[in-house]
CSV table of C-alpha atoms and ligand atoms in Angstrom, one decimal:
chain,number,residue,atom,x,y,z
A,1,UNK,CA,116.8,89.5,116.5
A,2,UNK,CA,119.4,87.8,114.3
A,3,UNK,CA,120.8,89.8,111.4
A,4,UNK,CA,121.6,88.7,107.8
A,5,UNK,CA,123.2,90.5,105.0
A,6,UNK,CA,122.2,89.4,101.5
A,7,UNK,CA,124.4,90.3,98.5
A,8,UNK,CA,122.1,90.9,95.4
A,9,UNK,CA,118.8,92.3,94.7
A,10,UNK,CA,117.2,90.5,91.8
A,11,UNK,CA,115.2,87.5,92.3
A,12,UNK,CA,116.7,85.3,94.9
A,13,UNK,CA,117.8,88.3,97.1
A,14,UNK,CA,114.5,90.1,97.6
A,15,UNK,CA,112.7,86.8,97.9
A,16,UNK,CA,114.9,85.6,100.6
A,17,UNK,CA,114.4,89.1,102.3
A,18,UNK,CA,110.6,88.5,102.3
A,19,UNK,CA,110.8,85.1,103.9
A,20,UNK,CA,113.4,86.1,106.5
A,21,UNK,CA,111.4,89.0,107.6
A,22,UNK,CA,108.5,86.4,108.2
A,23,UNK,CA,111.0,84.6,110.3
A,24,UNK,CA,111.7,87.8,112.5
A,25,UNK,CA,115.1,88.3,111.0
A,26,UNK,CA,116.6,91.8,110.7
A,27,UNK,CA,117.8,91.9,106.9
A,28,UNK,CA,120.1,94.2,104.8
A,29,UNK,CA,120.5,93.6,101.2
A,30,UNK,CA,123.6,95.0,99.2
A,31,UNK,CA,123.4,95.5,95.5
A,32,UNK,CA,126.2,96.7,93.3
A,33,UNK,CA,123.9,98.3,90.7
A,34,UNK,CA,122.7,102.2,91.4
A,35,UNK,CA,119.0,101.1,91.5
A,36,UNK,CA,117.0,98.1,91.0
A,37,UNK,CA,117.4,97.1,87.4
A,38,UNK,CA,113.6,97.0,85.9
A,39,UNK,CA,112.0,95.6,82.6
A,40,UNK,CA,114.4,93.2,80.8
A,41,UNK,CA,114.0,89.6,79.1
A,42,UNK,CA,110.8,87.6,80.2
A,43,UNK,CA,111.6,84.7,82.7
A,44,UNK,CA,109.2,81.9,83.6
A,45,UNK,CA,107.6,80.9,87.0
A,46,UNK,CA,106.1,77.5,87.1
A,47,UNK,CA,105.8,74.3,88.9
A,48,UNK,CA,106.9,74.5,92.8
A,49,UNK,CA,107.8,78.1,92.3
A,50,UNK,CA,104.1,78.9,91.7
A,51,UNK,CA,103.4,77.7,95.2
A,52,UNK,CA,106.1,80.0,96.6
A,53,UNK,CA,104.7,83.2,94.9
A,54,UNK,CA,101.1,82.1,95.9
A,55,UNK,CA,102.2,81.8,99.5
A,56,UNK,CA,103.7,85.4,99.2
A,57,UNK,CA,100.3,86.7,98.1
A,58,UNK,CA,101.9,87.7,94.7
A,59,UNK,CA,99.8,85.7,92.3
A,60,UNK,CA,97.5,88.7,91.4
A,61,UNK,CA,100.1,91.1,90.9
A,62,UNK,CA,102.2,88.5,88.6
A,63,UNK,CA,99.1,87.6,86.8
A,64,UNK,CA,98.9,91.2,85.8
A,65,UNK,CA,102.6,91.5,84.7
A,66,UNK,CA,102.2,88.3,82.7
A,67,UNK,CA,103.7,88.8,79.2
A,68,UNK,CA,101.6,86.1,77.5
A,69,UNK,CA,103.8,85.3,74.7
A,70,UNK,CA,101.6,83.9,71.9
A,71,UNK,CA,103.8,82.3,69.4
A,72,UNK,CA,107.4,81.2,68.6
A,73,UNK,CA,108.2,81.1,64.9
A,74,UNK,CA,111.3,79.1,63.9
A,75,UNK,CA,112.9,80.5,60.7
A,76,UNK,CA,115.3,78.9,58.2
A,77,UNK,CA,118.6,80.5,57.2
A,78,UNK,CA,116.8,82.7,54.5
A,79,UNK,CA,114.1,83.9,57.0
A,80,UNK,CA,111.4,81.5,55.5
A,81,UNK,CA,109.1,79.9,58.3
A,82,UNK,CA,110.3,76.4,59.5
A,83,UNK,CA,107.6,76.0,62.1
A,84,UNK,CA,105.5,78.2,64.2
A,85,UNK,CA,104.2,77.0,67.7
A,86,UNK,CA,102.7,78.0,71.0
A,87,UNK,CA,105.3,78.4,73.9
A,88,UNK,CA,103.5,75.5,75.8
A,89,UNK,CA,104.3,73.2,72.9
A,90,UNK,CA,108.0,73.8,73.4
A,91,UNK,CA,108.0,73.7,77.3
A,92,UNK,CA,105.0,71.7,78.1
A,93,UNK,CA,102.2,72.5,80.3
A,94,UNK,CA,98.7,73.6,80.2
A,95,UNK,CA,99.5,77.4,79.8
A,96,UNK,CA,99.2,78.1,83.7
A,97,UNK,CA,103.0,79.1,83.9
A,98,UNK,CA,103.5,82.7,84.5
A,99,UNK,CA,106.0,84.5,82.0
A,100,UNK,CA,107.0,88.1,83.4
A,101,UNK,CA,110.0,90.3,82.8
A,102,UNK,CA,112.9,89.5,85.2
A,103,UNK,CA,113.1,93.2,86.2
A,104,UNK,CA,109.1,93.3,86.9
A,105,UNK,CA,109.5,90.3,89.2
A,106,UNK,CA,112.4,91.9,91.0
A,107,UNK,CA,110.4,95.1,91.3
A,108,UNK,CA,107.4,93.0,92.7
A,109,UNK,CA,109.7,91.2,95.0
A,110,UNK,CA,111.4,94.6,96.1
A,111,UNK,CA,107.9,96.3,96.7
A,112,UNK,CA,107.1,93.6,99.4
A,113,UNK,CA,110.3,94.2,101.6
A,114,UNK,CA,111.4,98.0,100.8
A,115,UNK,CA,109.9,99.5,103.9
A,116,UNK,CA,111.2,96.7,106.3
A,117,UNK,CA,114.6,96.1,104.8
A,118,UNK,CA,117.8,98.2,104.3
A,119,UNK,CA,119.0,98.4,100.9
A,120,UNK,CA,122.4,99.4,100.2
A,121,UNK,CA,122.8,100.2,96.5
A,122,UNK,CA,125.8,100.9,94.6
A,123,UNK,CA,127.8,98.9,96.9
A,124,UNK,CA,129.3,95.6,97.5
A,125,UNK,CA,131.2,93.3,99.9
A,126,UNK,CA,134.7,93.5,99.5
A,127,UNK,CA,135.9,91.4,102.5
A,128,UNK,CA,134.5,89.0,105.1
A,129,UNK,CA,135.8,87.4,108.2
A,130,UNK,CA,134.0,84.9,110.1
A,131,UNK,CA,134.4,84.2,113.8
A,132,UNK,CA,132.3,82.8,116.7
A,133,UNK,CA,130.1,85.9,117.2
A,134,UNK,CA,129.3,86.4,113.5
A,135,UNK,CA,130.7,87.6,110.0
A,136,UNK,CA,132.7,91.1,109.9
A,137,UNK,CA,131.9,92.5,106.5
A,138,UNK,CA,133.7,95.4,104.8
A,139,UNK,CA,131.8,97.3,102.0
A,140,UNK,CA,133.4,98.9,99.2
A,141,UNK,CA,132.0,102.2,100.4
A,142,UNK,CA,134.1,101.7,103.6
A,143,UNK,CA,131.3,100.8,105.7
A,144,UNK,CA,132.1,98.0,108.3
A,145,UNK,CA,129.3,95.9,110.2
A,146,UNK,CA,129.0,92.5,111.6
A,147,UNK,CA,126.1,90.3,110.7
A,148,UNK,CA,125.0,86.7,112.1
A,149,UNK,CA,124.8,85.4,108.5
A,150,UNK,CA,126.1,86.4,105.1
A,151,UNK,CA,123.9,85.0,101.8
A,152,UNK,CA,125.2,85.3,98.5
A,153,UNK,CA,122.3,85.9,96.0
A,154,UNK,CA,124.5,87.6,93.6
A,155,UNK,CA,124.2,85.6,90.5
A,156,UNK,CA,126.1,83.3,88.2
A,157,UNK,CA,129.5,85.2,88.8
A,158,UNK,CA,128.9,85.5,92.7
A,159,UNK,CA,131.3,87.5,94.6
A,160,UNK,CA,130.3,85.8,97.9
A,161,UNK,CA,130.9,82.5,96.5
A,162,UNK,CA,134.4,83.6,95.3
A,163,UNK,CA,135.2,85.1,98.7
A,164,UNK,CA,134.0,81.9,100.5
A,165,UNK,CA,134.7,79.1,98.1
A,166,UNK,CA,137.3,80.3,95.7
A,167,UNK,CA,137.5,80.8,91.9
A,168,UNK,CA,134.2,80.3,89.8
A,169,UNK,CA,136.0,77.9,87.4
A,170,UNK,CA,135.9,75.1,89.9
A,171,UNK,CA,132.0,75.2,89.9
A,172,UNK,CA,131.4,76.6,86.3
A,173,UNK,CA,129.9,74.0,83.8
A,174,UNK,CA,130.1,75.6,80.3
A,175,UNK,CA,127.3,74.1,78.1
A,176,UNK,CA,129.1,74.9,74.9
A,177,UNK,CA,127.3,78.1,73.8
A,178,UNK,CA,127.8,81.9,74.2
A,179,UNK,CA,125.3,84.4,73.7
A,180,UNK,CA,124.7,88.4,73.3
A,181,UNK,CA,121.5,90.0,74.6
A,182,UNK,CA,120.5,93.6,73.8
A,183,UNK,CA,117.6,95.7,73.0
A,184,UNK,CA,116.9,97.2,69.5
A,185,UNK,CA,113.8,98.9,68.0
A,186,UNK,CA,110.9,96.8,66.9
A,187,UNK,CA,111.3,97.4,63.3
A,188,UNK,CA,109.3,94.2,62.3
A,189,UNK,CA,106.3,95.2,64.4
A,190,UNK,CA,106.3,92.0,66.3
A,191,UNK,CA,103.7,91.7,69.0
A,192,UNK,CA,103.7,89.1,71.8
A,193,UNK,CA,105.9,86.8,69.9
A,194,UNK,CA,109.4,85.5,69.3
A,195,UNK,CA,111.3,84.7,66.2
A,196,UNK,CA,114.1,82.2,66.1
A,197,UNK,CA,116.3,82.0,63.3
A,198,UNK,CA,118.9,79.0,63.1
A,199,UNK,CA,121.8,78.0,61.2
A,200,UNK,CA,123.8,75.0,62.3
A,201,UNK,CA,125.7,76.2,65.5
A,202,UNK,CA,124.1,79.9,65.3
A,203,UNK,CA,120.7,81.2,66.3
A,204,UNK,CA,119.5,84.7,66.5
A,205,UNK,CA,116.2,85.5,68.3
A,206,UNK,CA,113.8,88.5,68.5
A,207,UNK,CA,111.5,88.7,71.4
A,208,UNK,CA,108.8,91.0,71.6
A,209,UNK,CA,107.3,91.4,75.2
A,210,UNK,CA,103.8,92.9,74.4
A,211,UNK,CA,103.8,95.3,71.6
A,212,UNK,CA,106.5,97.6,72.7
A,213,UNK,CA,108.7,99.9,70.8
A,214,UNK,CA,111.8,97.9,71.6
A,215,UNK,CA,112.5,94.1,71.2
A,216,UNK,CA,115.0,92.0,72.8
A,217,UNK,CA,117.7,90.6,70.6
A,218,UNK,CA,119.7,87.4,71.2
A,219,UNK,CA,122.7,86.2,69.1
A,220,UNK,CA,123.8,82.9,70.3
A,221,UNK,CA,126.4,80.5,68.9
A,222,UNK,CA,128.3,77.3,69.7
A,223,UNK,CA,132.1,77.5,70.7
A,224,UNK,CA,134.1,74.6,72.1
A,225,UNK,CA,136.2,76.6,74.6
A,226,UNK,CA,134.4,79.3,76.8
A,227,UNK,CA,135.9,82.8,75.5
A,228,UNK,CA,136.8,83.9,79.1
A,229,UNK,CA,139.3,86.3,77.8
A,230,UNK,CA,136.3,88.3,76.4
A,231,UNK,CA,134.8,89.0,79.6
A,232,UNK,CA,137.1,91.8,80.6
A,233,UNK,CA,136.8,93.6,77.2
A,234,UNK,CA,133.4,94.6,76.0
A,235,UNK,CA,134.8,95.5,72.4
A,236,UNK,CA,136.2,91.9,72.2
A,237,UNK,CA,132.7,90.7,72.9
A,238,UNK,CA,131.3,92.7,70.1
A,239,UNK,CA,133.9,91.8,67.7
A,240,UNK,CA,133.5,88.0,68.4
A,241,UNK,CA,129.8,88.1,68.1
A,242,UNK,CA,130.0,90.1,64.8
A,243,UNK,CA,132.6,87.8,63.3
A,244,UNK,CA,130.5,84.8,64.0
A,245,UNK,CA,127.5,86.3,62.1
A,246,UNK,CA,129.4,88.3,59.5
A,247,UNK,CA,128.2,86.1,56.4
A,248,UNK,CA,124.7,85.3,57.5
A,249,UNK,CA,121.5,86.6,55.7
A,250,UNK,CA,117.9,87.4,56.8
A,251,UNK,CA,118.0,90.3,59.5
A,252,UNK,CA,121.4,89.3,60.7
A,253,UNK,CA,123.4,92.4,59.3
A,254,UNK,CA,120.7,94.7,61.0
A,255,UNK,CA,120.9,92.6,64.1
A,256,UNK,CA,124.7,92.6,64.4
A,257,UNK,CA,124.8,96.5,63.6
A,258,UNK,CA,122.3,96.9,66.6
A,259,UNK,CA,124.3,94.7,68.8
A,260,UNK,CA,127.3,96.8,68.1
A,261,UNK,CA,125.4,100.1,68.6
A,262,UNK,CA,123.8,99.0,71.9
A,263,UNK,CA,124.4,100.5,75.2
A,264,UNK,CA,122.9,97.5,77.1
A,265,UNK,CA,124.8,94.7,75.6
A,266,UNK,CA,125.0,91.6,78.0
A,267,UNK,CA,127.4,89.0,76.9
A,268,UNK,CA,127.9,85.7,78.6
A,269,UNK,CA,128.5,81.9,78.3
A,270,UNK,CA,125.6,79.5,78.7
A,271,UNK,CA,126.7,77.8,81.8
A,272,UNK,CA,125.6,76.1,85.1
A,273,UNK,CA,127.1,76.5,88.3
A,274,UNK,CA,127.4,73.0,90.0
A,275,UNK,CA,128.8,72.8,93.6
A,276,UNK,CA,129.1,70.0,96.4
A,277,UNK,CA,128.1,72.4,99.0
A,278,UNK,CA,126.3,75.6,99.2
A,279,UNK,CA,127.4,76.9,102.6
A,280,UNK,CA,130.3,77.2,104.7
A,281,UNK,CA,130.2,78.3,108.5
A,282,UNK,CA,127.9,81.3,108.5
A,283,UNK,CA,127.6,81.9,104.8
A,284,UNK,CA,125.4,80.3,102.4
A,285,UNK,CA,124.5,80.8,98.6
A,286,UNK,CA,121.2,80.9,96.8
A,287,UNK,CA,119.7,81.1,93.2
A,288,UNK,CA,122.1,81.4,90.4
A,289,UNK,CA,125.1,81.9,92.8
A,290,UNK,CA,124.7,78.5,94.2
A,291,UNK,CA,123.0,76.4,91.3
A,292,UNK,CA,122.5,78.3,88.1
A,293,UNK,CA,120.7,75.9,85.8
A,294,UNK,CA,121.2,78.1,82.5
A,295,UNK,CA,118.4,79.9,80.6
A,296,UNK,CA,118.2,76.7,78.6
A,297,UNK,CA,116.2,75.0,81.3
A,298,UNK,CA,114.1,78.0,81.8
A,299,UNK,CA,114.1,77.2,85.5
A,300,UNK,CA,116.5,79.9,87.1
A,301,UNK,CA,114.0,82.1,88.6
A,302,UNK,CA,112.0,79.3,89.8
A,303,UNK,CA,115.0,77.5,91.7
A,304,UNK,CA,115.9,81.0,93.0
A,305,UNK,CA,112.4,81.4,94.4
A,306,UNK,CA,112.0,77.9,95.7
A,307,UNK,CA,115.7,78.1,97.2
A,308,UNK,CA,114.9,81.5,98.9
A,309,UNK,CA,111.8,80.1,100.8
A,310,UNK,CA,113.7,76.8,101.9
A,311,UNK,CA,116.8,78.7,103.0
A,312,UNK,CA,114.8,81.3,105.0
A,313,UNK,CA,113.3,78.4,106.9
A,314,UNK,CA,116.6,76.7,107.6
A,315,UNK,CA,118.9,79.7,108.6
A,316,UNK,CA,120.0,77.6,111.7
A,317,UNK,CA,120.6,74.5,109.7
A,318,UNK,CA,122.0,75.0,106.5
A,319,UNK,CA,122.6,71.4,105.9
A,320,UNK,CA,118.7,70.9,106.1
A,321,UNK,CA,118.6,73.6,103.3
A,322,UNK,CA,120.8,71.7,101.1
A,323,UNK,CA,119.3,68.4,101.7
A,324,UNK,CA,115.8,69.7,101.0
A,325,UNK,CA,116.4,71.3,97.7
A,326,UNK,CA,119.3,69.4,96.3
A,327,UNK,CA,117.2,66.6,94.4
A,328,UNK,CA,114.9,69.4,93.0
A,329,UNK,CA,117.9,71.5,91.9
A,330,UNK,CA,119.8,68.5,90.4
A,331,UNK,CA,116.6,67.3,88.5
A,332,UNK,CA,116.2,70.6,86.8
A,333,UNK,CA,119.9,71.2,86.1
A,334,UNK,CA,119.8,67.8,84.4
A,335,UNK,CA,117.3,68.9,81.9
A,336,UNK,CA,119.8,70.1,79.7
A,337,UNK,CA,123.4,68.8,78.8
A,338,UNK,CA,126.5,70.1,77.1
A,339,UNK,CA,125.7,70.8,73.6
A,340,UNK,CA,122.2,69.4,73.5
A,341,UNK,CA,119.9,72.6,73.4
A,342,UNK,CA,116.8,72.1,71.1
A,343,UNK,CA,117.0,75.8,70.5
A,344,UNK,CA,120.4,75.9,69.1
A,345,UNK,CA,121.2,72.5,66.9
A,346,UNK,CA,124.8,72.2,66.1
A,347,UNK,CA,124.7,70.5,62.7
A,348,UNK,CA,122.5,70.5,59.4
A,349,UNK,CA,121.2,67.2,60.3
A,350,UNK,CA,120.1,67.8,64.0
A,351,UNK,CA,118.6,71.3,62.7
A,352,UNK,CA,116.4,69.6,60.0
A,353,UNK,CA,115.4,66.8,62.6
A,354,UNK,CA,114.6,69.4,65.2
A,355,UNK,CA,112.5,71.5,62.5
A,356,UNK,CA,110.7,68.4,61.5
A,357,UNK,CA,109.9,67.5,65.1
A,358,UNK,CA,108.6,71.2,65.6
A,359,UNK,CA,106.4,71.0,62.6
A,360,UNK,CA,104.7,67.9,64.1
A,361,UNK,CA,103.9,69.9,67.3
A,362,UNK,CA,102.1,72.6,65.3
A,363,UNK,CA,98.9,71.2,65.6
A,364,UNK,CA,99.2,68.7,68.4
A,365,UNK,CA,98.1,69.6,71.9
A,366,UNK,CA,100.9,70.8,74.2
A,367,UNK,CA,102.6,68.1,76.0
A,368,UNK,CA,102.2,67.7,79.8
A,369,UNK,CA,104.4,69.9,82.0
A,370,UNK,CA,107.8,68.4,83.1
A,371,UNK,CA,107.5,66.6,86.2
A,372,UNK,CA,111.1,68.1,87.2
A,373,UNK,CA,109.4,71.5,87.4
A,374,UNK,CA,107.2,70.4,90.2
A,375,UNK,CA,109.4,67.8,91.7
A,376,UNK,CA,109.3,69.2,95.3
A,377,UNK,CA,106.7,69.8,97.7
A,378,UNK,CA,107.3,73.0,100.0
A,379,UNK,CA,107.9,72.3,103.6
A,380,UNK,CA,105.8,74.3,106.1
A,381,UNK,CA,107.5,76.6,108.4
A,382,UNK,CA,106.0,78.5,111.5
A,383,UNK,CA,106.0,82.2,110.1
A,384,UNK,CA,105.2,85.5,111.7
A,385,UNK,CA,101.8,87.2,110.5
A,386,UNK,CA,102.3,89.5,107.5
B,1,FAD,C1,118.8,85.8,78.5
B,1,FAD,C2,118.2,85.0,79.7
B,1,FAD,C3,117.1,84.4,79.7
B,1,FAD,C4,116.4,83.7,80.8
B,1,FAD,N1,115.2,83.2,80.7
B,1,FAD,C5,114.8,82.5,81.8
B,1,FAD,C6,113.5,82.0,81.8
B,1,FAD,O1,112.8,81.7,80.9
B,1,FAD,N2,113.2,81.2,83.0
B,1,FAD,C7,113.9,81.2,84.1
B,1,FAD,O2,113.4,80.9,85.1
B,1,FAD,N3,114.9,81.9,84.1
B,1,FAD,C8,115.5,82.5,83.0
B,1,FAD,N4,116.9,83.1,83.0
B,1,FAD,C9,117.5,83.0,84.3
B,1,FAD,C10,117.3,84.0,85.2
B,1,FAD,O3,117.3,85.2,84.8
B,1,FAD,C11,118.1,83.7,86.6
B,1,FAD,O4,118.2,82.3,86.7
B,1,FAD,C12,117.6,84.4,87.8
B,1,FAD,O5,117.5,85.8,87.4
B,1,FAD,C13,118.4,84.3,89.0
B,1,FAD,O6,118.2,85.1,90.0
B,1,FAD,P1,119.2,85.4,91.0
B,1,FAD,O7,118.4,86.4,92.0
B,1,FAD,O8,119.7,84.1,91.7
B,1,FAD,O9,120.5,86.0,90.3
B,1,FAD,P2,120.6,87.4,89.2
B,1,FAD,O10,119.2,87.6,88.6
B,1,FAD,O11,121.6,87.1,88.4
B,1,FAD,O12,120.9,88.5,90.2
B,1,FAD,C14,122.0,88.8,90.9
B,1,FAD,C15,122.0,90.1,91.4
B,1,FAD,O13,123.0,90.3,92.1
B,1,FAD,C16,123.7,91.6,91.8
B,1,FAD,N5,125.2,91.5,92.1
B,1,FAD,C17,126.2,90.8,91.3
B,1,FAD,N6,127.4,90.9,91.8
B,1,FAD,C18,127.2,91.6,93.0
B,1,FAD,C19,128.2,92.0,93.9
B,1,FAD,N7,129.4,91.8,93.7
B,1,FAD,N8,127.8,92.7,95.0
B,1,FAD,C20,126.5,92.9,94.9
B,1,FAD,N9,125.3,92.7,94.2
B,1,FAD,C21,125.9,91.9,93.1
B,1,FAD,C22,123.3,91.8,90.4
B,1,FAD,O14,123.3,93.2,90.1
B,1,FAD,C23,121.9,91.2,90.4
B,1,FAD,O15,121.1,92.2,90.9
B,1,FAD,C24,117.4,83.7,82.0
B,1,FAD,C25,118.6,84.4,82.0
B,1,FAD,C26,119.1,85.0,80.8
B,1,FAD,C27,120.3,85.8,81.0
C-alpha cells in the first residue's frame, strides 16, 4: 500500500485524506495546531465543489450545518443604511450554495477519516529529503519517517511550499488590502445577517452566524505595500489596525477596542498564491497552499475540495492533476484583481457608485451564478467501496 503524508488538517487536508483512502492509500496527516480548530467564519461551497461533497455523501450533514445568512446590510460612514440585499444578490445563484463555518466543514471532513487515518496534532514537518525510494521526513517532535509522497495542504503560508519551492514572496500576489478578524460579543443583537460599513479605503463588518452570543468582526483597509514586518509582531498588527480606524464613527471605537482586547485576532493580507507548478518530484500542493484565490472570490474552500478530489485520483501523475484543474483554478482566481474589490471601494466616487448599484439590486431577482464556479466537470476515478 502506498503511503502519503499530508501537512494541514483544515479543508484540503482531510478532504484529500478521504479520497486517498478510497484509492487504497495509507494516510498520515500532520497539523500544527493542538486540535482541529472548530467554528470560525462562514465559507461557501458552491458549483463544482457541491458535486465533490455530494460524492462524499456529505450533503445532508452540510445542509444541517448551513448558516443561511438572510441579509447583508451596507452602511454609510455615519451608520445609516446604504443598501440591504440578500447574499445571492451579491454573489449570484439560486440560493442552493452551502454556507458553513470553516471549522464545521473541517470537523465534518475530519469525522469521515478519523478512524482510518493517523493524525499527528501539535507537530509539523521540519525537513524533507527526497530519494528514489520516497521522502524522508523529520518532524518537530523528532519523529522520522519515510513516505511515498508528501502533500502540502497547509494554507496560504504553507511550510511544505517553502521547503520545496522556496520563499513565499515569489508566489504571493498581494491584492492591496489587509484585514483583521476577531470575535466579539453580539451587542447589536444581530441574527443570521452581516453589516458592512464603508469609508473609502476602509471597511468594517459584523457577521452573525445564526443568533449566537458572539459575532465575527472584520476590519479591512487598503494599503499599497503589504505590511510584511507586522507579521512577526502581534502588537504591531493591533497598532496598525487601530491607527487606520482611529478617527472613524459608527461602532468603530467599540470594534477597535474589541479587536485590541481579543484573544483570537487573525491578521493577514488579502492575497493570492499563483505558481507555475504545484508539484515537484514526490511533493505536491493542494488548496490555499497551491492556489489561494483570496476570500474576495469566496472560492477558496471550493477550490480546496475540488483540488483534493482531483489530486487523489492522480497521485501517480501530478502533471495530470495540474492540467485537469488549472483552467478552473485560474478562472476563479481571475474573479478578482488588485484593488477592485466590490466590498472595499477605494474612493468616494467608487463607493457612491457601488452603493447605487447595490440599491438597484435590492428589488431585482438575484443574478445567475457565476459560470466560473461550475467551470469544471469532475473526472470519474475507480474507487474502493466506502
Ligand atoms: C476571513 C475569511 C473569509 C473567507 N471566506 C471564504 C468564503 O466565503 N468562501 C470560501 O470558499 N473561502 C473563504 N475563505 C477562504 C477559505 O477559508 C480557505 O480558502 C480554505 O480554508 C482553504 O483551505 P485549506 O485547507 O487549503 O487551507 P487552510 O484552511 O488555511 O488550512 C491550512 C491548515 O494547515 C495548518 N498548518 C499551517 N501550517 C502548518 C504547518 N507548518 N504544519 C502543519 N500544519 C500547518 C493550519 O493550522 C490549518 O489547519 C475565507 C478565508 C478567510 C480568512
